[in-house]
CSV table of C-alpha atoms in Angstrom, one decimal:
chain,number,residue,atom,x,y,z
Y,1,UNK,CA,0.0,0.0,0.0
Y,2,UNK,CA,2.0,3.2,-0.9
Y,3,UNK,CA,1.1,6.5,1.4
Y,4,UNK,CA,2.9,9.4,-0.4
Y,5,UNK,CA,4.1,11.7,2.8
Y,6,UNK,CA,5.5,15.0,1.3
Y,7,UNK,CA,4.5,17.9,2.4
Y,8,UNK,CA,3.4,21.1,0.9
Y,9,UNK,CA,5.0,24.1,2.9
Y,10,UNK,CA,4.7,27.3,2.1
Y,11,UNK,CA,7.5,29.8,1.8
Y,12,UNK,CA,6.8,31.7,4.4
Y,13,UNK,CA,3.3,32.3,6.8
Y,14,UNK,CA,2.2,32.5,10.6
Y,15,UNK,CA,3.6,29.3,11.4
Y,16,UNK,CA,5.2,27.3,9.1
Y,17,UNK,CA,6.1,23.9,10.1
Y,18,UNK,CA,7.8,20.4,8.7
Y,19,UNK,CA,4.3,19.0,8.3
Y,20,UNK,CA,1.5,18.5,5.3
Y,21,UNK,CA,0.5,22.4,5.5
Y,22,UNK,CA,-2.8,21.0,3.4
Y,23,UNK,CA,-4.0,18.9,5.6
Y,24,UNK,CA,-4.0,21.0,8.4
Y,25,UNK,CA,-6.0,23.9,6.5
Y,26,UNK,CA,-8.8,21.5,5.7
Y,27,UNK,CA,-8.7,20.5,9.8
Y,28,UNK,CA,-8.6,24.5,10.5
Y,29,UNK,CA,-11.4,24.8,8.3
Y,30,UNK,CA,-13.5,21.6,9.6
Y,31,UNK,CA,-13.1,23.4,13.1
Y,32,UNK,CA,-14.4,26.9,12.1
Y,33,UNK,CA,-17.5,25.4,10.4
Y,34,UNK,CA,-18.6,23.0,13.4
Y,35,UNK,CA,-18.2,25.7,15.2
Y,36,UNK,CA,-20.4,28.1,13.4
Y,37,UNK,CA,-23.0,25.1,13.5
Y,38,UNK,CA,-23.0,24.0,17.1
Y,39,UNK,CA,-23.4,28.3,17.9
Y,40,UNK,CA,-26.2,28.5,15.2
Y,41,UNK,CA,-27.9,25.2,16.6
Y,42,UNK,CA,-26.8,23.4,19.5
Y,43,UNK,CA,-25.4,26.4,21.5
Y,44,UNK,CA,-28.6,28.8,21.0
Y,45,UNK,CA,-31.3,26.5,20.7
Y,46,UNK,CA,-32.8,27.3,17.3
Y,47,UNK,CA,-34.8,24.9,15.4
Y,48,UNK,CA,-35.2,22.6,18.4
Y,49,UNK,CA,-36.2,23.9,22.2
Y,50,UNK,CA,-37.2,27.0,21.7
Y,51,UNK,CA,-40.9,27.3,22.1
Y,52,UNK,CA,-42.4,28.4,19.0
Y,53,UNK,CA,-44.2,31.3,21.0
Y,54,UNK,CA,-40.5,32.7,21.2
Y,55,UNK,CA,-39.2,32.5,18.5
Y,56,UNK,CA,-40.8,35.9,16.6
Y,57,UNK,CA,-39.4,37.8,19.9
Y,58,UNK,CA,-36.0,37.1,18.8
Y,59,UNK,CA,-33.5,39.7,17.6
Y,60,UNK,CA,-34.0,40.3,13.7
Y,61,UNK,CA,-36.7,37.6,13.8
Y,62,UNK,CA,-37.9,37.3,10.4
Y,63,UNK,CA,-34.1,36.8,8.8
Y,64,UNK,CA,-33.6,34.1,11.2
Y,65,UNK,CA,-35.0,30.9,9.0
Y,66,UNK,CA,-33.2,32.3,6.4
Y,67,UNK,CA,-30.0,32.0,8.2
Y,68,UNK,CA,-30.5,29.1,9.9
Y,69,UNK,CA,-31.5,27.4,6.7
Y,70,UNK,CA,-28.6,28.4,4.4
Y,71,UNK,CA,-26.0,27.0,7.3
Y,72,UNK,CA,-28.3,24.0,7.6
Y,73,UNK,CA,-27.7,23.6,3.9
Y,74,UNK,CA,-24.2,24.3,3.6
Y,75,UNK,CA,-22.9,23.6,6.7
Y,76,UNK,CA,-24.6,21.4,9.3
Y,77,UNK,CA,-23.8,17.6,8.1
Y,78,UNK,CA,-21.0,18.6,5.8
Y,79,UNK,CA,-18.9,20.4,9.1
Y,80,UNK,CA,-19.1,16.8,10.7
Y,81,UNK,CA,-18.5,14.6,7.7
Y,82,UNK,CA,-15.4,16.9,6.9
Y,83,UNK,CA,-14.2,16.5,10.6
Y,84,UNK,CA,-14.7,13.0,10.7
Y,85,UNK,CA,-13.1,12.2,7.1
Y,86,UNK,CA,-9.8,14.2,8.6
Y,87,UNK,CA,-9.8,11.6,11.2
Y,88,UNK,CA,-10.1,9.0,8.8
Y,89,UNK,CA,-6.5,11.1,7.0
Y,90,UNK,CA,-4.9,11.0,9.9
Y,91,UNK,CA,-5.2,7.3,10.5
Y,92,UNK,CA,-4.0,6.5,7.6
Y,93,UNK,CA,-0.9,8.7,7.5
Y,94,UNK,CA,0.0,7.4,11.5
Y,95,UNK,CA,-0.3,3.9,9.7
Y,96,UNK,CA,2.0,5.0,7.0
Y,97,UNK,CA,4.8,6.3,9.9
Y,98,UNK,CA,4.1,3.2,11.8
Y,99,UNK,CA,5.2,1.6,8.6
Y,100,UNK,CA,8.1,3.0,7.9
Y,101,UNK,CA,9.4,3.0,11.3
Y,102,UNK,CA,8.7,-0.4,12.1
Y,103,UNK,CA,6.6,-0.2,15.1
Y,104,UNK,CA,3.2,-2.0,15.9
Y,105,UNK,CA,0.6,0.4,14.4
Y,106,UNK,CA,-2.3,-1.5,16.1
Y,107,UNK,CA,-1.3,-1.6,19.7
Y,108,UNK,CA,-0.3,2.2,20.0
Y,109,UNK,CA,-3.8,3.3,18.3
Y,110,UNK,CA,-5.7,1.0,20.9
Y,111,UNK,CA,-4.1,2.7,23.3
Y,112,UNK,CA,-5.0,6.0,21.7
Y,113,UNK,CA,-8.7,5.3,20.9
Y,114,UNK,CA,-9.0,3.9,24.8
Y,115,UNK,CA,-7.8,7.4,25.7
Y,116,UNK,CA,-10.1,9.4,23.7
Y,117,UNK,CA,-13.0,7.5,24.9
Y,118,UNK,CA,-12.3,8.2,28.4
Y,119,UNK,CA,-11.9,12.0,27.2
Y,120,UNK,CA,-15.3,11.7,25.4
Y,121,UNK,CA,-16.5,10.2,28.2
Y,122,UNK,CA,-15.7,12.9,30.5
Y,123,UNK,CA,-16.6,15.7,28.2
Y,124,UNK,CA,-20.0,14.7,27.1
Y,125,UNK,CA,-21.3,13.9,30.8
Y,126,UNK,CA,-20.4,16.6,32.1
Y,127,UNK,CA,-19.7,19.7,29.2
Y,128,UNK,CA,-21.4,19.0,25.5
Y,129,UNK,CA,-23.6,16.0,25.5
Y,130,UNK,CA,-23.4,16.3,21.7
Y,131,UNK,CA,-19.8,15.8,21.5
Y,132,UNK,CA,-18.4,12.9,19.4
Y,133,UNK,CA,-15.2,11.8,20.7
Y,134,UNK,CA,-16.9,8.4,21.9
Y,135,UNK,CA,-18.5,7.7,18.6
Y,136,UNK,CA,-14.9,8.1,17.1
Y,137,UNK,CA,-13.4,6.0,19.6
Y,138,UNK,CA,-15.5,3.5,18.8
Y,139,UNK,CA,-15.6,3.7,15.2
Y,140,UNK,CA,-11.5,4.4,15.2
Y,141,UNK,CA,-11.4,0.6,16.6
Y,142,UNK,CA,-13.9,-0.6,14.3
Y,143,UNK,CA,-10.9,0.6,11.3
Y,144,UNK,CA,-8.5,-1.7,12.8
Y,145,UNK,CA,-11.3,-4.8,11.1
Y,146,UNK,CA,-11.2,-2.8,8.0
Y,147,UNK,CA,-8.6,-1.0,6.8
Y,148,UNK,CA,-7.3,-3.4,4.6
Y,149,UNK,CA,-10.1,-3.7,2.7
Y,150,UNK,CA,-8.8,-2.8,-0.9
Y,151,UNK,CA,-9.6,0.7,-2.8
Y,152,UNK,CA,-12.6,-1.0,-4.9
Y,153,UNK,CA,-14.3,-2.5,-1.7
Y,154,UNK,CA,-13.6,0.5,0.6
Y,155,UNK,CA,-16.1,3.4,-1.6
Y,156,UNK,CA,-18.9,0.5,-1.9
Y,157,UNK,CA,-18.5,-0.3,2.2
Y,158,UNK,CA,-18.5,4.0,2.6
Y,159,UNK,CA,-21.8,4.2,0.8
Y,160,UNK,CA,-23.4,1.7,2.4
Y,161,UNK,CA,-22.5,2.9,5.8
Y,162,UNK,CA,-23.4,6.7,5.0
Y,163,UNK,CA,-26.2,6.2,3.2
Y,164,UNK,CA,-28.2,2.9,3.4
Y,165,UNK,CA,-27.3,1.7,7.5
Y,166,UNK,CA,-29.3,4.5,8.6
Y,167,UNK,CA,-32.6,3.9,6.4
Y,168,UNK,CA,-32.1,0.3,7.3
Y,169,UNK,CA,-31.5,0.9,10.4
Y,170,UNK,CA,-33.9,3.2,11.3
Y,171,UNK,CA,-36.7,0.9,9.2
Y,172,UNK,CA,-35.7,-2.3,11.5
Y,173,UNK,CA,-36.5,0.5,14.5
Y,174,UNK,CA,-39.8,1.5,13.1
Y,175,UNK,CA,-40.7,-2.2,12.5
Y,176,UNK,CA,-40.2,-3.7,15.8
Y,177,UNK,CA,-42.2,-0.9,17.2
Y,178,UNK,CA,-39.4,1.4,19.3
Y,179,UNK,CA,-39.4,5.1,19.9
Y,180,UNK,CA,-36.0,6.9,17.6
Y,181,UNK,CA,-36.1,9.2,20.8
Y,182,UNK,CA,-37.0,7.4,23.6
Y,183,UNK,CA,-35.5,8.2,27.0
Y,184,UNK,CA,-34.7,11.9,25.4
Y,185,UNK,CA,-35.2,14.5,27.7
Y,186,UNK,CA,-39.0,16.2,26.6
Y,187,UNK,CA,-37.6,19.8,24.8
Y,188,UNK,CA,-39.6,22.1,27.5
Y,189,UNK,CA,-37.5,20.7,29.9
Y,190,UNK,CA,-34.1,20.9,27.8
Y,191,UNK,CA,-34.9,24.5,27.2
Y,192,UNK,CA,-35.6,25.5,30.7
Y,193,UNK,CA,-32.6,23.7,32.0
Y,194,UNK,CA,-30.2,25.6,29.5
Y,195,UNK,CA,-31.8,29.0,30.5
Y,196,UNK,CA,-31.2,28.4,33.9
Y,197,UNK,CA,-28.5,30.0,36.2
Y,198,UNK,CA,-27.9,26.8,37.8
Y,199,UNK,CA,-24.8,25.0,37.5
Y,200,UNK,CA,-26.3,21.9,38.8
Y,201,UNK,CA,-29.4,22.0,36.5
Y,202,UNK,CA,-27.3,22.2,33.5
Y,203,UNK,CA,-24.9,19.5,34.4
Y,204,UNK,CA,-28.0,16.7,35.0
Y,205,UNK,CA,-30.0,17.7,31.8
Y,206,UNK,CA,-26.4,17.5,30.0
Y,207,UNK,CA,-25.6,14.5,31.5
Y,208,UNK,CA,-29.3,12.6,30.7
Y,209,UNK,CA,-28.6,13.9,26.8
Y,210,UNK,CA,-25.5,12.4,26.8
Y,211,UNK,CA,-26.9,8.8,28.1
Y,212,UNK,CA,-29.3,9.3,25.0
Y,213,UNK,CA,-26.9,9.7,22.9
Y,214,UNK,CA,-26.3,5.3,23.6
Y,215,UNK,CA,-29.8,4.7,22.0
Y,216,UNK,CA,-29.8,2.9,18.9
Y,217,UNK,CA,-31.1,5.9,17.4
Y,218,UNK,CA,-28.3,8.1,17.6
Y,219,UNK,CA,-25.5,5.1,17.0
Y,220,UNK,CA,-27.2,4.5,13.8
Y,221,UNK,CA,-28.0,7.6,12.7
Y,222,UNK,CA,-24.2,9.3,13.1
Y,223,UNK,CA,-22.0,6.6,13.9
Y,224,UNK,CA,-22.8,4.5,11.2
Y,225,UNK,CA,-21.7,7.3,9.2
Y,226,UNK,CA,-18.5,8.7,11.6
Y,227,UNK,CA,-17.1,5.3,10.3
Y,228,UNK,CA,-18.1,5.6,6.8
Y,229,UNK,CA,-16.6,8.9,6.5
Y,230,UNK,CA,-13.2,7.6,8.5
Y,231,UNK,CA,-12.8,5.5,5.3
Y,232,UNK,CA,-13.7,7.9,2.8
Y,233,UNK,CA,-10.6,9.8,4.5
Y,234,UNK,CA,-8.8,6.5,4.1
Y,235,UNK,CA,-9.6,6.0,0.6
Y,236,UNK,CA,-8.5,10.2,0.2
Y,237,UNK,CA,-5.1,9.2,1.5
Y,238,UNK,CA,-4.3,6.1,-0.3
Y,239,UNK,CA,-5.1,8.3,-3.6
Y,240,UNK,CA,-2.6,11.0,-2.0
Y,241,UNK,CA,-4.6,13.6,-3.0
Y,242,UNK,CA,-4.2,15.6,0.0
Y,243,UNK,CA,-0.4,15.1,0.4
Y,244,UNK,CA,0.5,16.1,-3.5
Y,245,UNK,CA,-2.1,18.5,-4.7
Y,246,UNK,CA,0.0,20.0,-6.9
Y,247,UNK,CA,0.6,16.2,-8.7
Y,248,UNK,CA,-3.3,15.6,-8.2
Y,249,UNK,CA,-4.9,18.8,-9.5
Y,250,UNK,CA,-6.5,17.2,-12.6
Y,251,UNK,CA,-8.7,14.4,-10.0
Y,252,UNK,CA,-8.7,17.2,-7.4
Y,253,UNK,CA,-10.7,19.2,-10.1
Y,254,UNK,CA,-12.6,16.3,-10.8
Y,255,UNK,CA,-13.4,15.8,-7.4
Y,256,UNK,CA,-14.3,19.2,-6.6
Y,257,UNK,CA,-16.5,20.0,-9.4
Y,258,UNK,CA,-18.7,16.5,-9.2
Y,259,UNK,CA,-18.6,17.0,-5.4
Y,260,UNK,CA,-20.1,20.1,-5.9
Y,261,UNK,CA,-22.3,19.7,-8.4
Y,262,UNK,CA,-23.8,16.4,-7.4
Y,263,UNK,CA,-24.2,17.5,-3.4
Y,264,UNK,CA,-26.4,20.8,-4.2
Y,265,UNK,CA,-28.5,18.6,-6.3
Y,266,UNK,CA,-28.5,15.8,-3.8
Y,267,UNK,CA,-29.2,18.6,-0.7
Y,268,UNK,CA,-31.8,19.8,-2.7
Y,269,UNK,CA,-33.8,17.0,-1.6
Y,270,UNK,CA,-34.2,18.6,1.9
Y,271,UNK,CA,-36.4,21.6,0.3
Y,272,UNK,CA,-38.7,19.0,-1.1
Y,273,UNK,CA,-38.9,16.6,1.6
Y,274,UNK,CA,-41.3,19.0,3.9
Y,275,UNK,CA,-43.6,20.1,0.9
Y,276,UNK,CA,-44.9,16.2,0.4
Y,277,UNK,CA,-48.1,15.0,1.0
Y,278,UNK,CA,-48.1,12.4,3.8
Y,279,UNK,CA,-49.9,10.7,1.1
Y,280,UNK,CA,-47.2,10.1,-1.3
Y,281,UNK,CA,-45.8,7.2,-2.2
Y,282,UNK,CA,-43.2,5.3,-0.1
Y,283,UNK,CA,-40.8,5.1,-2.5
Y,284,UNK,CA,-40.9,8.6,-3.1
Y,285,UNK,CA,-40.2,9.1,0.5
Y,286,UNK,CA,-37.0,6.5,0.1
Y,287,UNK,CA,-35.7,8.2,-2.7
Y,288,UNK,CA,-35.3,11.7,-1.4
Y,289,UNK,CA,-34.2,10.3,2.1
Y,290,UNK,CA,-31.3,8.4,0.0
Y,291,UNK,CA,-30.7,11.5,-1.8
Y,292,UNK,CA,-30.2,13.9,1.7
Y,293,UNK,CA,-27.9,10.8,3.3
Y,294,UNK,CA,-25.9,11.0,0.4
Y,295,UNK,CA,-25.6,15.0,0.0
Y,296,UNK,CA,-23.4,15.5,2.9
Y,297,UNK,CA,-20.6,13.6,2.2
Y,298,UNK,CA,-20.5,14.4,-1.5
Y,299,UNK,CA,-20.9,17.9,-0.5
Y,300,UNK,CA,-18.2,17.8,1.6
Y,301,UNK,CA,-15.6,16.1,-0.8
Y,302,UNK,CA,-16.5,19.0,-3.0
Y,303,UNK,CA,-15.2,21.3,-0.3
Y,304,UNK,CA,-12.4,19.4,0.1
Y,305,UNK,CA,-11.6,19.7,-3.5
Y,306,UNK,CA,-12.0,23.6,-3.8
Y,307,UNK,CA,-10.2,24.0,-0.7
Y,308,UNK,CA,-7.0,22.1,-1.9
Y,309,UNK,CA,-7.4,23.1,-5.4
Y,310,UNK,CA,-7.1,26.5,-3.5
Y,311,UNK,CA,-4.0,25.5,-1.7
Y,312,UNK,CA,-1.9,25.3,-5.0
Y,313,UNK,CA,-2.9,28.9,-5.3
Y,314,UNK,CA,0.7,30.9,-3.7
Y,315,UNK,CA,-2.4,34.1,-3.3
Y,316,UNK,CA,-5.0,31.7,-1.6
Y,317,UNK,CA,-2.1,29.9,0.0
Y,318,UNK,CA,-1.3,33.2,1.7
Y,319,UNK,CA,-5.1,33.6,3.3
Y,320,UNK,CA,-5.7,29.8,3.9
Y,321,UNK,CA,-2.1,28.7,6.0
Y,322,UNK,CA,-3.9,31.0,8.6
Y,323,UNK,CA,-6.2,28.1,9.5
Y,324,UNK,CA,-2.8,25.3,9.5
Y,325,UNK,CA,-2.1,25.9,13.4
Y,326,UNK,CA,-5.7,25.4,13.9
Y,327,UNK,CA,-5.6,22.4,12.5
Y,328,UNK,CA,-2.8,21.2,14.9
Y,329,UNK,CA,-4.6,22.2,17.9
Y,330,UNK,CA,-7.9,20.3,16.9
Y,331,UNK,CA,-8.0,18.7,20.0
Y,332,UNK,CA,-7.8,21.2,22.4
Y,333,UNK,CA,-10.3,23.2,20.5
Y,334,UNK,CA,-13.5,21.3,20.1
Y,335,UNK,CA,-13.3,20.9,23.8
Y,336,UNK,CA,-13.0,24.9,23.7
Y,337,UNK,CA,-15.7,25.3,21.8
Y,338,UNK,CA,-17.8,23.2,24.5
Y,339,UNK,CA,-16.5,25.5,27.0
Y,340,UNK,CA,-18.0,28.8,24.7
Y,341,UNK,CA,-21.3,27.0,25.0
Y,342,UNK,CA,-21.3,27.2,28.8
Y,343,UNK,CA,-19.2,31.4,29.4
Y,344,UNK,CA,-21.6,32.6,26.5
Y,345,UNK,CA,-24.6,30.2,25.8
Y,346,UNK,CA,-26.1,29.0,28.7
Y,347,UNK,CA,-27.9,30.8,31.4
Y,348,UNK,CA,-24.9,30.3,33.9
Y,349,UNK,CA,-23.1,32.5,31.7
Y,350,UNK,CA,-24.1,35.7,29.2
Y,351,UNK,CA,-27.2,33.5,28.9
Y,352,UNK,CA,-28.0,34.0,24.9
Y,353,UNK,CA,-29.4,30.4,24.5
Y,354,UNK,CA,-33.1,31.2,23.1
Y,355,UNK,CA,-32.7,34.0,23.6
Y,356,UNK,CA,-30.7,35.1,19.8
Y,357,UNK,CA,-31.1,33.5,16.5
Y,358,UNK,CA,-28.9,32.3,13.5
Y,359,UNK,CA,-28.7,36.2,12.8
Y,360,UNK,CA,-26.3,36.9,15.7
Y,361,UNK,CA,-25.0,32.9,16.6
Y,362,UNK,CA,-23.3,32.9,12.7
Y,363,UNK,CA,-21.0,36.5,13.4
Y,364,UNK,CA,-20.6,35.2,16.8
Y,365,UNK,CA,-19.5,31.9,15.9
Y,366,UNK,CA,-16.8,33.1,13.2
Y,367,UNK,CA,-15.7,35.8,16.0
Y,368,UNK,CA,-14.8,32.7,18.1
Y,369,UNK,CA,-13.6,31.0,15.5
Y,370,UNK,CA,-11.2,33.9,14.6
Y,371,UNK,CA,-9.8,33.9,18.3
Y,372,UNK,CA,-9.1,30.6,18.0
Y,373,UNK,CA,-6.8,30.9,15.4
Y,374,UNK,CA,-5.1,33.8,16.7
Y,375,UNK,CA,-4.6,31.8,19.6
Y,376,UNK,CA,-3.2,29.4,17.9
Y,377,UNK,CA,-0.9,31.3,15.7
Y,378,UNK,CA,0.2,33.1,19.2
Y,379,UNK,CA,0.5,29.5,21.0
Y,380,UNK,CA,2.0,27.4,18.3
Y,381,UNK,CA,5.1,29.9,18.3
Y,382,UNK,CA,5.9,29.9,21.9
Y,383,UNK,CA,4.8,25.6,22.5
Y,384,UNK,CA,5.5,22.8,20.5
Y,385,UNK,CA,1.7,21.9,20.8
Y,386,UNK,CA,-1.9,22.4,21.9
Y,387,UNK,CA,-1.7,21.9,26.2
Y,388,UNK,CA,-4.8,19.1,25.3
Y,389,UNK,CA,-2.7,17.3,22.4
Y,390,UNK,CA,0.8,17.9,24.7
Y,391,UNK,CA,-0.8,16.1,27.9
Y,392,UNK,CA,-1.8,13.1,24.7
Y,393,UNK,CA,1.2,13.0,23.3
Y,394,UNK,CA,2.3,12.6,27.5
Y,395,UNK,CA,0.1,10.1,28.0
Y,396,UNK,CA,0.4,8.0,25.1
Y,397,UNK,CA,4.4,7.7,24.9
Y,398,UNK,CA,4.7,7.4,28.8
Y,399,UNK,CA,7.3,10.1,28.6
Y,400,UNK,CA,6.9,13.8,29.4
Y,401,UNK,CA,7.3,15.8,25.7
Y,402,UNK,CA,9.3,18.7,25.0
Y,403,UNK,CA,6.7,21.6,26.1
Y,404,UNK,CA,8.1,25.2,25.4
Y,405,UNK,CA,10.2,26.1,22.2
Y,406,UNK,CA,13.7,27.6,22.7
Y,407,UNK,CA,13.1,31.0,21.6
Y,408,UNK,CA,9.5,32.6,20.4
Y,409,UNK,CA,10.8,32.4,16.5
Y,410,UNK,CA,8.4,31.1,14.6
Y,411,UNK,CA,8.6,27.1,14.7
């Protein structure tokens, strides 16, 4: 199996480093857009707990569907399925080092997917109960049974898992008669908690959405596709796409302009799906839910085509390396972001959950986003890495990592 390695590093830029500059861009980028969804969605309430009666008292209320549907669109399935197909990158590049150092890649990433459970575990019972780090620690060891699959059975086996689990699935649910949502907290209840200036009443309704997130339901409905789009990112890498754009840029083209194409036609689906008849026919119904499972992650691989098509750029190159340190920091920032939900969001903080829209939760969301990579740009010149992926690294090896840099040159 041949894993081309080089790196494209730019001449200059905030932080230049020794490692594939491309790759952390698109995991930059897959940070900034979950982040603009969890504070449209998840962070504020919209489109889920807040009581109908409210929602025309909220600031700029008649722009706020509008909003909230064009990130829905754009952004809300894509942002995961990009994150989750970077995870999917990364395995297969720690596989390739493995390789060529000659050290047991299965026992070290046991290790690491153990570790990032327990993380998970910590963070979604008592932070975000939406987080995924458990669903990727469970479908990270579920990779060990099938990444040798070959090229031609690995895009049939991503398909299947994205797209045709989850109405299978969710059929075989419907057929034996149990509830999608059952032992789900009632959304009055959710909403009140989240409003609240109690420390205490947030952590318990957190804490009973996280043990939700074990129902069948929710396993089916994202981590059957978490693991589908892990292999996509191992079919990416086995291509090297990602690692030589510059060699790649006719199928990167290719990939972009399909991706594209085909995903706005395939999300397109999710405009007509509320306008049928309950009357229709069932097929009809099938169709266009096969059509919305299958938009986000052909959505998303046209972002990841423009984006690296982009990268070959030296202009876009110049705006883009902003998001690289970002990208090396992923770790410590999605459990950041879970942290902005409780200082800003929730009623124990400035208390905008229900309270503001998809008007104000996008500008906030790319302000956050921006500090982040600031922060990161700032951090990465002083430390060798994140503190989160430093205290890894720590814990992983057994031996304490080099922390601080020698001087605050750029690394």
């Amino acid at each position: 199996m041949d894993f081309n390695m080089n790196a494209i590093t730019p001449s200059s830029g905030p932080v230049p480093t020794g490692r594939n500059q491309t790759i952390d861009i698109l995991r930059g980028m897959a940070l900034v857009l979950i982040l603009i969804v969890h504070c449209s969605f998840d962070f504020t309430g919209w489109d889920w707990t807040i009581p109908e009666e409210h929602v025309p008292e909220l600031p700029m209320a008649a722009l706020n569907p509008t909003v909230g549907g064009l990130v829905d669109f754009f952004l809300r399935d894509k942002a995961r399925a990009l994150f989750a197909l970077m995870f999917g990158v990364s395995f297969a590049l720690q596989l390739a080092r493995s390789e060529q150092s000659g050290r047991s890649f299965e026992r070290m990433f046991i290790k690491r997917m153990v570790l990032l459970a327990m993380i998970g575990l910590v963070h979604g019972h008592l932070i975000y109960y939406f987080e995924i780090l458990r669903l990727y620690a469970m479908a990270g060891l579920l990779m060990l049974l099938l990444w040798r699959l070959p090229n031609k059975a690995l895009l049939p086996l991503v398909g299947f898992l994205t797209v045709l689990a989850p109405i299978v699935g969710y059929g075989l649910l419907q057929a034996l008669g149990l509830d999608f949502m059952a032992g789900r907290p009632p959304q009055s209840e959710i909403f009140v908690a989240f409003t609240s200036d109690s420390p205490r009443q947030i952590l318990s309704i957190n804490h009973r959405l996280a043990t939700s997130t074990y129902l069948p339901g929710f396993l089916i409905g994202f981590g059957m596709p978490i693991l589908g789009n892990f292999l996509l990112g191992l079919w990416l890498a086995r291509k090297g796409w990602l690692q030589d754009p510059m060699v790649h840029r006719k199928a990167l083209k290719r990939l972009m302009v399909v991706g594209l194409v085909f995903g706005l036609l395939l999300q397109s689906s999710s405009l007509i799906m509320p306008q049928l008849d309950p009357a229709s026919p069932v097929w009809l119904f099938l169709l266009l839910g096969i059509a919305f499972l299958a938009a986000a992650p052909m959505l998303m691989l046209g972002y990841v085509g423009t984006i690296t098509m982009l990268c070959t750029h030296p202009l876009w190159m110049r705006v883009l390396r902003w998001l690289a340190p970002a990208g090396r920091m992923t770790l410590t920032h999605y459990i950041m972001q879970s942290m902005f939900a409780w200082v800003i969001f929730y009623g124990v903080g400035l208390g905008l959950y229900g309270r503001i829209g998809p008007v104000l939760a996008v500008p906030i969301g790319l302000l956050l986003a921006t500090f982040q990579v600031l922060l990161s740009i700032w951090w990465l010149k002083r430390y060798r890495s994140g503190p989160l992926e430093w205290l890894w690294r720590w814990a992983i090896e057994g031996l304490r990592p080099q922390w601080r840099r020698e001087s605050h040159s750029a690394p």
